[in-house]
Coordinates of C-alpha atoms in Angstrom, one line a residue:
M1 CA 0.0 0.0 0.0
D2 CA 1.0 3.6 -0.4
T3 CA 2.0 4.8 3.0
T4 CA 2.5 8.5 2.0
N5 CA 0.7 10.8 4.5
K6 CA -0.4 7.8 6.7
L7 CA 0.0 8.4 10.4
P8 CA 1.1 5.6 12.8
L9 CA -2.5 4.8 14.0
D10 CA -3.7 4.7 10.4
M11 CA -1.2 1.9 9.9
V12 CA -2.3 0.1 13.0
Y13 CA -5.9 0.0 11.8
H14 CA -4.8 -0.9 8.3
W15 CA -3.0 -4.1 9.3
E16 CA -5.7 -5.0 11.8
G17 CA -8.0 -5.4 8.8
A18 CA -5.5 -6.5 6.1
K19 CA -3.4 -9.0 8.1
A20 CA -5.5 -9.8 11.1
N21 CA -4.4 -13.5 11.2
S22 CA -0.8 -12.9 10.1
L23 CA 2.0 -13.3 12.6
Y24 CA 3.4 -10.0 13.8
M25 CA 5.4 -10.4 17.0
T26 CA 7.1 -13.4 18.6
Q27 CA 7.9 -13.0 22.3
P28 CA 10.2 -15.4 24.2
I29 CA 8.9 -16.1 27.7
G30 CA 11.6 -18.4 29.0
D31 CA 12.6 -22.1 28.7
G32 CA 12.6 -21.8 25.0
K33 CA 8.9 -21.0 24.9
V34 CA 7.4 -18.1 23.0
V35 CA 4.0 -16.3 22.8
E36 CA 3.0 -15.3 19.3
Y37 CA 0.9 -12.2 18.5
T38 CA -1.0 -11.8 15.2
W39 CA -1.8 -8.3 14.0
G40 CA -5.4 -9.0 15.1
R41 CA -4.4 -10.0 18.6
A42 CA -1.9 -7.2 19.1
V43 CA -4.4 -4.5 18.0
D44 CA -7.2 -6.0 20.1
E45 CA -5.1 -6.0 23.3
A46 CA -4.0 -2.4 22.5
R47 CA -7.7 -1.4 22.1
R48 CA -8.6 -3.0 25.4
M49 CA -5.8 -1.2 27.2
A50 CA -6.8 2.1 25.5
S51 CA -10.3 1.5 27.0
Y52 CA -8.8 1.2 30.4
L53 CA -6.7 4.3 30.0
K54 CA -9.8 6.2 28.9
S55 CA -11.7 4.9 32.0
L56 CA -9.1 6.7 34.2
N57 CA -10.5 10.1 33.0
L58 CA -7.0 11.6 32.8
A59 CA -6.7 15.1 31.3
D60 CA -6.5 15.1 27.5
K61 CA -3.0 14.5 26.2
S62 CA -1.6 13.3 29.5
R63 CA 1.9 11.9 29.6
I64 CA 2.2 8.2 30.2
G65 CA 5.5 6.6 31.1
L66 CA 6.8 3.3 29.8
I67 CA 9.9 1.6 31.3
S68 CA 10.8 -1.8 30.0
K69 CA 13.2 -3.8 28.0
N70 CA 12.0 -4.5 24.5
C71 CA 8.9 -6.8 24.3
A72 CA 5.6 -7.1 22.4
H73 CA 3.8 -5.3 25.2
W74 CA 6.1 -2.2 24.7
I75 CA 4.7 -1.7 21.2
M76 CA 1.1 -2.5 22.2
T77 CA 1.4 0.1 25.0
D78 CA 2.6 2.8 22.6
W79 CA -0.5 2.2 20.4
A80 CA -2.8 2.1 23.4
I81 CA -1.5 5.4 24.7
W82 CA -2.1 7.0 21.3
M83 CA -5.6 5.5 20.9
A84 CA -6.5 6.8 24.4
G85 CA -5.5 10.3 23.3
H86 CA -2.3 10.6 25.3
I87 CA 1.4 11.0 24.9
S88 CA 4.0 8.2 25.4
V89 CA 7.1 8.9 27.5
P90 CA 9.6 6.0 27.1
L91 CA 12.3 5.5 29.8
Y92 CA 15.5 3.5 29.4
P93 CA 15.3 0.2 31.2
T94 CA 18.8 0.8 32.7
L95 CA 18.1 4.2 34.4
N96 CA 18.9 4.8 38.1
A97 CA 16.2 5.9 40.6
D98 CA 17.2 9.6 40.4
T99 CA 16.9 9.8 36.6
V100 CA 13.6 7.8 36.7
N101 CA 12.3 10.4 39.2
Y102 CA 13.5 13.3 37.1
V103 CA 11.9 12.1 33.9
L104 CA 8.6 11.2 35.5
N105 CA 8.4 14.5 37.4
H106 CA 9.6 16.6 34.4
A107 CA 7.1 15.0 32.1
E108 CA 4.4 15.0 34.8
C109 CA 3.5 11.4 34.1
D110 CA 0.2 10.2 35.6
V111 CA 0.7 6.5 34.7
L112 CA 3.7 4.2 34.3
F113 CA 3.9 0.9 32.6
V114 CA 6.5 -1.2 34.3
G115 CA 7.7 -4.0 32.1
K116 CA 10.6 -6.5 31.6
L117 CA 13.5 -5.2 33.8
D118 CA 16.7 -6.6 35.2
D119 CA 17.0 -4.2 38.2
W120 CA 13.6 -2.9 39.2
D121 CA 14.7 -2.7 42.8
M122 CA 17.4 -0.1 41.8
M123 CA 14.9 2.2 40.1
K124 CA 11.5 1.8 41.9
S125 CA 12.3 4.3 44.6
G126 CA 12.3 6.9 41.9
V127 CA 8.7 6.4 41.0
P128 CA 6.5 9.1 42.8
E129 CA 3.7 7.6 44.9
S130 CA 1.1 9.5 42.9
V131 CA 2.0 7.6 39.7
R132 CA -0.4 4.6 38.9
C133 CA 1.7 1.6 37.8
I134 CA 0.7 -1.2 35.5
S135 CA 2.8 -4.4 35.0
Y136 CA 3.4 -6.7 32.1
P137 CA 3.4 -10.5 32.2
L138 CA 7.3 -10.4 32.1
S139 CA 7.6 -7.7 34.8
P140 CA 9.5 -8.2 38.1
S141 CA 7.4 -9.2 41.1
N142 CA 5.1 -6.3 42.2
D143 CA 1.6 -5.7 43.4
F144 CA 0.5 -3.5 40.5
E145 CA -2.5 -4.0 38.2
T146 CA -1.6 -6.4 35.5
W147 CA -1.8 -6.1 31.7
D148 CA -3.6 -9.5 31.4
D149 CA -6.2 -8.7 34.0
I150 CA -7.0 -5.3 32.4
V151 CA -7.3 -6.7 28.9
A152 CA -9.5 -9.5 30.2
K153 CA -11.8 -7.0 32.0
Y154 CA -12.1 -4.1 29.5
P155 CA -13.8 -4.3 26.1
P156 CA -11.8 -3.2 23.0
L157 CA -12.1 0.5 22.1
E158 CA -14.5 0.4 19.1
E159 CA -13.7 3.7 17.4
N160 CA -10.6 4.2 15.2
V161 CA -9.3 7.2 17.1
Q162 CA -7.5 9.6 14.8
R163 CA -4.8 11.9 16.0
D164 CA -3.8 15.1 14.3
A165 CA -0.5 15.0 12.3
D166 CA 1.0 17.9 14.3
E167 CA -0.1 16.7 17.7
L168 CA 2.7 15.7 20.2
A169 CA 3.0 11.9 20.0
T170 CA 5.9 11.2 22.3
I171 CA 8.6 12.8 24.4
V172 CA 11.9 11.0 24.0
Y173 CA 14.3 11.9 26.8
T174 CA 17.9 11.9 25.5
S175 CA 20.3 9.3 26.9
G176 CA 22.2 12.1 28.6
S177 CA 25.9 11.7 27.9
T178 CA 26.2 15.0 29.7
G179 CA 23.9 16.6 32.2
K180 CA 20.1 16.1 32.7
P181 CA 18.3 14.4 29.8
K182 CA 16.3 16.7 27.5
G183 CA 12.8 15.9 26.5
V184 CA 12.6 15.8 22.7
M185 CA 9.0 16.4 21.5
L186 CA 8.1 14.5 18.4
S187 CA 4.8 14.7 16.5
F188 CA 2.9 12.0 14.6
R189 CA 4.0 13.8 11.4
N190 CA 7.7 13.6 12.5
M191 CA 7.4 9.8 13.2
A192 CA 5.4 9.1 10.0
F193 CA 7.8 11.0 7.7
A194 CA 10.8 9.2 9.1
A195 CA 9.3 5.7 8.9
D196 CA 7.9 6.2 5.4
G197 CA 11.0 7.8 4.0
G198 CA 13.3 5.2 5.5
L199 CA 11.4 2.3 4.1
K200 CA 11.4 3.8 0.6
V201 CA 15.1 4.5 0.6
L202 CA 15.9 0.9 1.7
Q203 CA 13.2 -0.7 -0.4
V204 CA 11.9 -2.8 2.6
G205 CA 8.8 -4.9 2.2
S206 CA 6.4 -6.9 4.3
N207 CA 8.3 -10.2 4.0
E208 CA 11.2 -9.1 6.2
R209 CA 12.1 -10.4 9.7
M210 CA 13.8 -8.3 12.4
L211 CA 15.1 -9.0 15.9
S212 CA 14.4 -6.2 18.3
Y213 CA 17.0 -5.9 21.1
L214 CA 18.4 -2.3 21.2
P215 CA 16.4 -0.1 23.5
L216 CA 13.1 0.9 22.1
A217 CA 13.3 4.0 24.3
H218 CA 15.9 5.2 21.8
V219 CA 14.9 6.7 18.5
F220 CA 17.2 4.4 16.4
E221 CA 15.2 1.3 17.4
R222 CA 11.9 3.1 17.6
T223 CA 12.2 4.4 14.0
F224 CA 13.7 1.4 12.2
V225 CA 12.0 -1.3 14.2
E226 CA 8.7 -0.3 15.8
L227 CA 7.7 2.3 13.2
A228 CA 9.3 0.6 10.2
S229 CA 7.5 -2.7 11.0
L230 CA 4.3 -0.8 11.4
Y231 CA 4.6 0.9 8.0
A232 CA 5.9 -2.2 6.1
G233 CA 3.9 -4.8 7.9
Y234 CA 6.9 -7.2 8.6
Q235 CA 7.6 -9.6 11.4
L236 CA 9.2 -8.7 14.7
F237 CA 11.1 -11.1 17.1
F238 CA 12.3 -10.1 20.5
A239 CA 15.5 -11.1 22.3
E240 CA 15.0 -12.8 25.7
S241 CA 18.4 -12.0 27.2
L242 CA 22.1 -11.7 26.5
D243 CA 22.5 -15.4 27.4
T244 CA 19.9 -16.5 24.8
F245 CA 21.0 -14.0 22.1
V246 CA 22.3 -16.7 19.8
E247 CA 19.1 -18.8 20.1
D248 CA 17.0 -15.6 19.6
M249 CA 19.0 -14.8 16.4
K250 CA 18.4 -18.4 15.1
R251 CA 14.7 -18.1 15.8
A252 CA 14.4 -14.8 14.0
Q253 CA 16.8 -15.5 11.1
P254 CA 16.6 -11.7 10.5
T255 CA 16.7 -10.4 7.0
L256 CA 17.3 -6.9 8.5
F257 CA 19.6 -6.3 11.4
L258 CA 20.7 -3.2 13.2
S259 CA 23.3 -2.8 15.8
V260 CA 25.6 -0.2 17.4
P261 CA 29.4 0.0 17.0
R262 CA 30.3 -1.5 20.3
L263 CA 28.3 -4.7 19.5
W264 CA 29.6 -4.9 15.9
V265 CA 33.1 -4.9 17.4
K266 CA 32.2 -7.5 20.0
F267 CA 30.7 -9.8 17.3
Q268 CA 33.9 -9.4 15.3
Q269 CA 36.2 -10.1 18.3
G270 CA 34.1 -13.2 19.1
V271 CA 34.8 -14.6 15.6
L272 CA 38.5 -13.7 15.8
H273 CA 38.8 -15.3 19.2
K274 CA 38.0 -18.7 17.5
L275 CA 39.6 -17.9 14.1
P276 CA 42.5 -15.5 14.3
Q277 CA 42.8 -12.9 11.6
K278 CA 45.9 -14.3 10.0
K279 CA 44.3 -17.8 9.7
L280 CA 41.1 -16.2 8.4
D281 CA 43.0 -14.2 5.7
K282 CA 44.7 -17.4 4.5
L283 CA 41.5 -19.3 4.2
L284 CA 39.8 -16.4 2.4
K285 CA 42.5 -16.5 -0.3
I286 CA 41.6 -20.1 -1.2
P287 CA 38.9 -20.0 -3.9
V288 CA 37.2 -23.2 -3.0
V289 CA 37.1 -22.4 0.8
N290 CA 36.4 -18.7 0.5
K291 CA 32.6 -18.9 0.1
L292 CA 32.2 -21.7 2.7
I293 CA 34.1 -19.7 5.3
K294 CA 32.2 -16.5 4.8
K295 CA 28.9 -18.4 4.9
K296 CA 29.9 -20.3 8.1
I297 CA 31.0 -17.1 9.9
L298 CA 27.8 -15.2 9.0
K299 CA 25.7 -18.3 10.0
G300 CA 27.5 -18.4 13.3
L301 CA 26.5 -14.8 13.9
G302 CA 22.9 -15.5 12.8
L303 CA 23.3 -13.1 9.8
D304 CA 23.3 -15.6 6.9
K305 CA 19.8 -14.5 5.9
A306 CA 20.5 -10.7 6.4
K307 CA 20.2 -8.8 3.2
L308 CA 20.6 -5.4 4.9
A309 CA 22.7 -4.7 8.0
G310 CA 23.1 -1.2 9.6
S311 CA 25.1 0.5 12.3
G312 CA 24.3 3.8 14.0
S313 CA 24.4 5.7 17.3
A314 CA 28.1 6.4 17.0
P315 CA 30.9 6.1 14.4
L316 CA 32.2 2.6 13.5
A317 CA 35.9 2.2 12.7
G318 CA 36.5 1.8 8.9
D319 CA 38.5 -1.3 9.5
V320 CA 35.5 -3.0 11.1
L321 CA 33.2 -2.0 8.3
D322 CA 35.6 -3.3 5.7
W323 CA 36.0 -6.6 7.7
Y324 CA 32.3 -7.3 7.5
R325 CA 32.0 -6.2 3.9
N326 CA 34.9 -8.6 3.1
L327 CA 32.6 -11.4 4.5
G328 CA 29.9 -10.4 2.1
L329 CA 27.8 -8.4 4.5
E330 CA 27.4 -4.8 3.3
L331 CA 27.2 -3.1 6.6
L332 CA 25.7 0.4 6.1
E333 CA 26.3 3.2 8.5
G334 CA 23.7 5.8 9.1
Y335 CA 23.4 9.1 11.0
G336 CA 20.5 10.7 12.9
M337 CA 19.6 12.2 16.3
S338 CA 16.8 12.0 18.8
E339 CA 16.0 15.5 17.5
N340 CA 15.1 14.2 14.0
F341 CA 13.8 10.8 15.0
A342 CA 17.1 9.2 13.6
Y343 CA 16.1 10.3 10.1
S344 CA 19.0 12.2 8.5
H345 CA 21.6 10.3 6.5
I346 CA 22.3 6.7 5.3
N347 CA 24.7 4.9 3.1
K348 CA 22.8 3.3 0.2
P349 CA 23.5 -0.2 -1.0
G350 CA 26.2 0.0 -3.7
R351 CA 27.0 3.6 -2.9
S352 CA 28.5 3.4 0.5
R353 CA 31.9 4.9 1.3
T354 CA 34.0 3.8 4.3
G355 CA 34.2 6.6 6.9
Y356 CA 31.1 8.3 5.6
V357 CA 27.5 8.1 7.0
G358 CA 25.9 8.5 3.6
E359 CA 23.6 10.7 1.7
S360 CA 20.7 12.9 2.9
M361 CA 17.5 10.9 3.1
P362 CA 14.5 12.1 1.1
G363 CA 13.3 15.4 2.3
V364 CA 16.4 16.2 4.3
E365 CA 18.3 19.4 3.6
T366 CA 21.9 19.4 4.7
K367 CA 24.5 22.2 4.9
I368 CA 27.8 22.9 6.7
S369 CA 28.0 26.1 8.7
P370 CA 31.0 28.5 8.4
E371 CA 32.3 26.9 11.7
G372 CA 32.0 23.4 10.1
E373 CA 28.9 22.3 12.0
I374 CA 26.4 20.0 10.3
L375 CA 23.0 21.6 9.9
V376 CA 19.9 19.6 8.9
K377 CA 16.3 20.3 8.3
S378 CA 13.4 18.0 7.4
P379 CA 9.7 17.2 8.3
A380 CA 11.1 14.7 10.8
T381 CA 12.8 17.5 12.9
M382 CA 11.4 17.7 16.4
M383 CA 8.8 20.2 17.6
G384 CA 11.3 21.3 20.3
Y385 CA 12.4 20.5 23.8
Y386 CA 9.7 19.9 26.4
K387 CA 9.5 22.8 28.8
D388 CA 12.7 24.4 27.5
E389 CA 12.0 27.2 25.0
E390 CA 15.4 28.7 25.5
K391 CA 17.3 25.5 24.6
T392 CA 14.9 25.0 21.7
R393 CA 15.8 28.4 20.3
E394 CA 19.6 27.7 20.7
T395 CA 19.2 24.5 18.8
F396 CA 17.8 26.0 15.7
T397 CA 19.3 28.5 13.2
D398 CA 17.3 31.5 12.1
D399 CA 16.3 29.7 8.9
G400 CA 15.0 26.6 10.8
F401 CA 18.0 24.2 10.5
L402 CA 18.8 21.9 13.4
R403 CA 22.2 22.5 14.9
T404 CA 23.6 18.9 15.3
G405 CA 26.6 19.8 17.3
D406 CA 28.7 17.6 14.9
I407 CA 31.4 18.7 12.6
G408 CA 31.5 17.3 9.1
E409 CA 32.2 17.6 5.4
I410 CA 30.3 16.5 2.3
D411 CA 32.0 14.7 -0.7
E412 CA 31.2 15.2 -4.4
L413 CA 28.4 12.6 -4.3
G414 CA 26.7 14.3 -1.3
R415 CA 27.9 11.8 1.2
L416 CA 28.5 13.1 4.7
K417 CA 31.5 12.5 6.8
I418 CA 31.5 13.3 10.6
T419 CA 34.9 14.5 11.6
G420 CA 34.2 15.4 15.3
R421 CA 31.8 16.8 17.8
M422 CA 31.9 20.5 18.6
K423 CA 31.6 19.9 22.4
E424 CA 34.3 17.2 22.3
I425 CA 37.0 19.4 20.7
F426 CA 39.6 20.4 23.2
K427 CA 42.6 22.7 23.2
T428 CA 46.2 21.6 24.1
S429 CA 48.5 23.8 26.2
K430 CA 50.1 24.9 22.8
G431 CA 46.7 26.4 21.8
K432 CA 46.0 23.8 19.2
Y433 CA 42.5 22.3 18.8
I434 CA 41.9 18.5 18.6
A435 CA 38.9 16.5 17.6
P436 CA 39.2 13.2 19.4
A437 CA 36.8 11.0 17.3
P438 CA 39.0 10.5 14.2
I439 CA 42.0 9.5 16.4
E440 CA 39.8 7.1 18.3
N441 CA 38.6 5.5 15.1
R442 CA 42.2 4.9 14.1
L443 CA 43.0 3.3 17.4
M444 CA 40.0 1.1 17.2
A445 CA 41.6 -0.8 14.3
H446 CA 43.5 -2.7 16.9
Q447 CA 41.5 -5.9 17.6
S448 CA 42.3 -6.0 21.3
I449 CA 40.6 -2.7 22.0
E450 CA 37.0 -2.5 22.9
M451 CA 36.7 1.2 23.8
V452 CA 38.9 4.2 23.7
C453 CA 38.8 7.8 24.9
V454 CA 41.3 10.4 23.5
S455 CA 41.8 13.3 25.9
G456 CA 44.5 15.9 26.8
A457 CA 42.9 19.3 27.3
N458 CA 45.6 21.8 28.4
Q459 CA 48.4 19.2 28.0
T460 CA 51.2 19.4 25.5
Q461 CA 50.0 16.4 23.5
P462 CA 46.8 14.3 23.6
F463 CA 46.7 10.7 25.1
A464 CA 44.3 7.8 24.9
I465 CA 42.7 5.7 27.6
I466 CA 41.9 2.2 26.5
Q467 CA 39.6 -0.6 27.7
L468 CA 40.6 -4.0 26.4
A469 CA 38.3 -6.4 24.7
E470 CA 36.5 -8.7 27.0
G471 CA 38.2 -11.8 25.6
I472 CA 41.7 -10.3 26.1
R473 CA 41.5 -9.3 29.7
P474 CA 41.8 -12.8 31.2
K475 CA 45.0 -13.4 29.2
L476 CA 46.9 -10.6 31.0
T477 CA 48.1 -12.9 33.7
D478 CA 50.4 -14.5 31.1
E479 CA 53.5 -12.3 31.2
G480 CA 54.6 -13.2 27.7
F481 CA 51.2 -12.3 26.2
R482 CA 51.2 -9.1 28.2
K483 CA 54.6 -8.1 26.8
E484 CA 53.5 -9.0 23.3
L485 CA 50.4 -6.9 23.6
E486 CA 52.4 -3.9 25.0
A487 CA 54.7 -4.1 22.0
S488 CA 51.7 -4.1 19.6
F489 CA 50.3 -1.0 21.4
A490 CA 53.6 0.8 21.2
E491 CA 53.6 0.1 17.4
L492 CA 50.0 1.2 17.2
V493 CA 50.9 4.6 18.7
V494 CA 53.8 5.0 16.2
N495 CA 51.5 4.1 13.2
V496 CA 48.6 6.3 14.3
N497 CA 51.0 9.2 14.9
K498 CA 52.2 8.9 11.3
T499 CA 48.6 9.6 10.1
V500 CA 47.8 12.7 12.1
D501 CA 49.1 16.3 12.3
P502 CA 52.0 16.9 14.7
H503 CA 49.8 18.6 17.4
E504 CA 47.5 15.5 17.3
Q505 CA 50.2 12.9 17.9
L506 CA 49.6 10.8 21.0
A507 CA 52.0 11.1 23.9
F508 CA 51.0 7.7 25.2
V509 CA 48.1 5.2 25.7
T510 CA 47.0 4.0 29.1
I511 CA 45.3 0.6 29.4
V512 CA 42.9 0.6 32.4
S513 CA 41.6 -2.4 34.2
D514 CA 38.2 -0.8 35.0
E515 CA 35.2 -2.0 33.1
W516 CA 33.2 0.8 31.4
S517 CA 29.5 -0.1 31.5
I518 CA 26.0 1.3 31.6
G519 CA 25.7 0.1 35.2
N520 CA 28.6 2.3 36.5
S521 CA 27.5 5.2 34.3
F522 CA 30.6 5.2 32.0
L523 CA 28.2 4.4 29.1
T524 CA 24.8 5.8 28.1
P525 CA 21.9 3.3 27.6
T526 CA 22.8 3.2 23.9
M527 CA 26.4 2.3 24.8
K528 CA 28.0 5.6 23.9
L529 CA 31.0 6.6 26.0
K530 CA 30.3 9.4 28.5
R531 CA 33.5 11.3 27.8
N532 CA 33.1 13.6 30.8
V533 CA 32.7 10.6 33.2
V534 CA 35.8 8.8 31.8
E535 CA 37.9 12.0 32.1
D536 CA 36.7 12.8 35.6
A537 CA 37.5 9.2 36.7
Y538 CA 41.2 9.4 35.7
E539 CA 41.8 13.1 36.1
S540 CA 43.9 12.7 39.2
K541 CA 46.3 10.3 37.5
V542 CA 46.9 12.1 34.2
N543 CA 50.0 14.2 35.4
D544 CA 51.6 11.0 36.7
W545 CA 51.0 9.3 33.4
Y546 CA 52.8 12.1 31.5
A547 CA 55.7 12.1 34.0
K548 CA 56.4 8.4 33.2
R549 CA 57.4 9.3 29.6
Q550 CA 56.3 5.8 28.4
K551 CA 54.4 5.0 25.2
V552 CA 52.2 2.3 26.9
I553 CA 51.1 2.6 30.5
W554 CA 49.2 -0.1 32.5
Q555 CA 46.8 1.3 35.1

């Protein structure tokens, strides 16, 4: 069907009639068992929950929170909130109590859906007593009203509620790499434009299968999984847990697969742990073996059926992109923000360029400011920040372009390259400016590195802090291995320094033993490094590191 000018609820009602008995969502419930939702069942349950929400007699366009890992109920809840005339407010399932409290109070949420969570005990004290809570079948133990009881009790909402295109549909709170999260206001038009445009660019149809596991609270997954499946009518599968991820992938056999750089690197390192790069290179040079090896690796990753694979949320090192492409998986990088519902740029199949995030998507205008900042404008651009007119004004130019905060350049084919982030640029004691991201990407070519942070404000030269790959850390007790690794890092510093300007050359790299994770606040919920947290954690040690005058330092 032609999805032009169709809003999300229009698509819900369309599939309810057109594919009522077709399978839409497959939800694992433990012990290898699943619950399957047809389009008809999913919409019916959403209608029943909408009836319940209407029975609460909340003020029109009330904000309703949703905190859960990805599951079928997450998506049905979003629909139910819209059908009931309200606004959905997703919260990341890894937030601490303080941030939960901040978001619920800032958005003035009246109701909160509490779903599948690993650490509800950590966050529940952040929920104000005035907020009514509803739990899912997969929720942690609680005494809230339950989804199943409610849908059994309430009749389905009969009318096909329509929402205006320019109404506020959702408030997405940014993952907050610095400071308090901001509430990005997105309209139904914003969401519809992004979903419809993305599908047309990627030529995605109703026969696709996709595994949903990145946080639905983030626009990347919300646009290209929830909304894309709604507009194309394809099947969704959910991951049960990290431990069952391989089985979840095998069940889904995704034809479309999205991930973030840190996970693409982890998948690669998992392969190379079993099949070292030198051996892999030799096998790929043998004509008879070449195709078999590529197929075996992709099958082991669960990606042998994937016709389209994407990476977003942060830059992915060119060497990693090339590694996957060498296996026959054209891994496409894209670029977007919460503020434009992840709809901005994408590498198109056959037109991708390593190191670039691709061309403007349909309806997106892009230009570079005199200061080098990337400016974008499209119908997917947010309405503004919730309760923050001043920040909204600062974020837009006089002619309506969104200030991305990223620095970039555009090639002759219109492909965008991100060369740094304006807020991340720092000045050395020599007065020279350094953008850390390009240097970090060069360092990430080393297969023993999982994450890296280049720093050095007010120092003579920059330096890098490194967290080793998970599979490498246990081997450090072997003195021989450790010396070999240290030599390879020393060589890495020399090689990287040859490729950068003199003022960008690294004084040293420090390998730290700490683990950077979402749990200890070093990473955002979408696995981006919180640069300020990393720098603050090691600030007291930096002068000692410089004093050592060594190329490789173990911390």
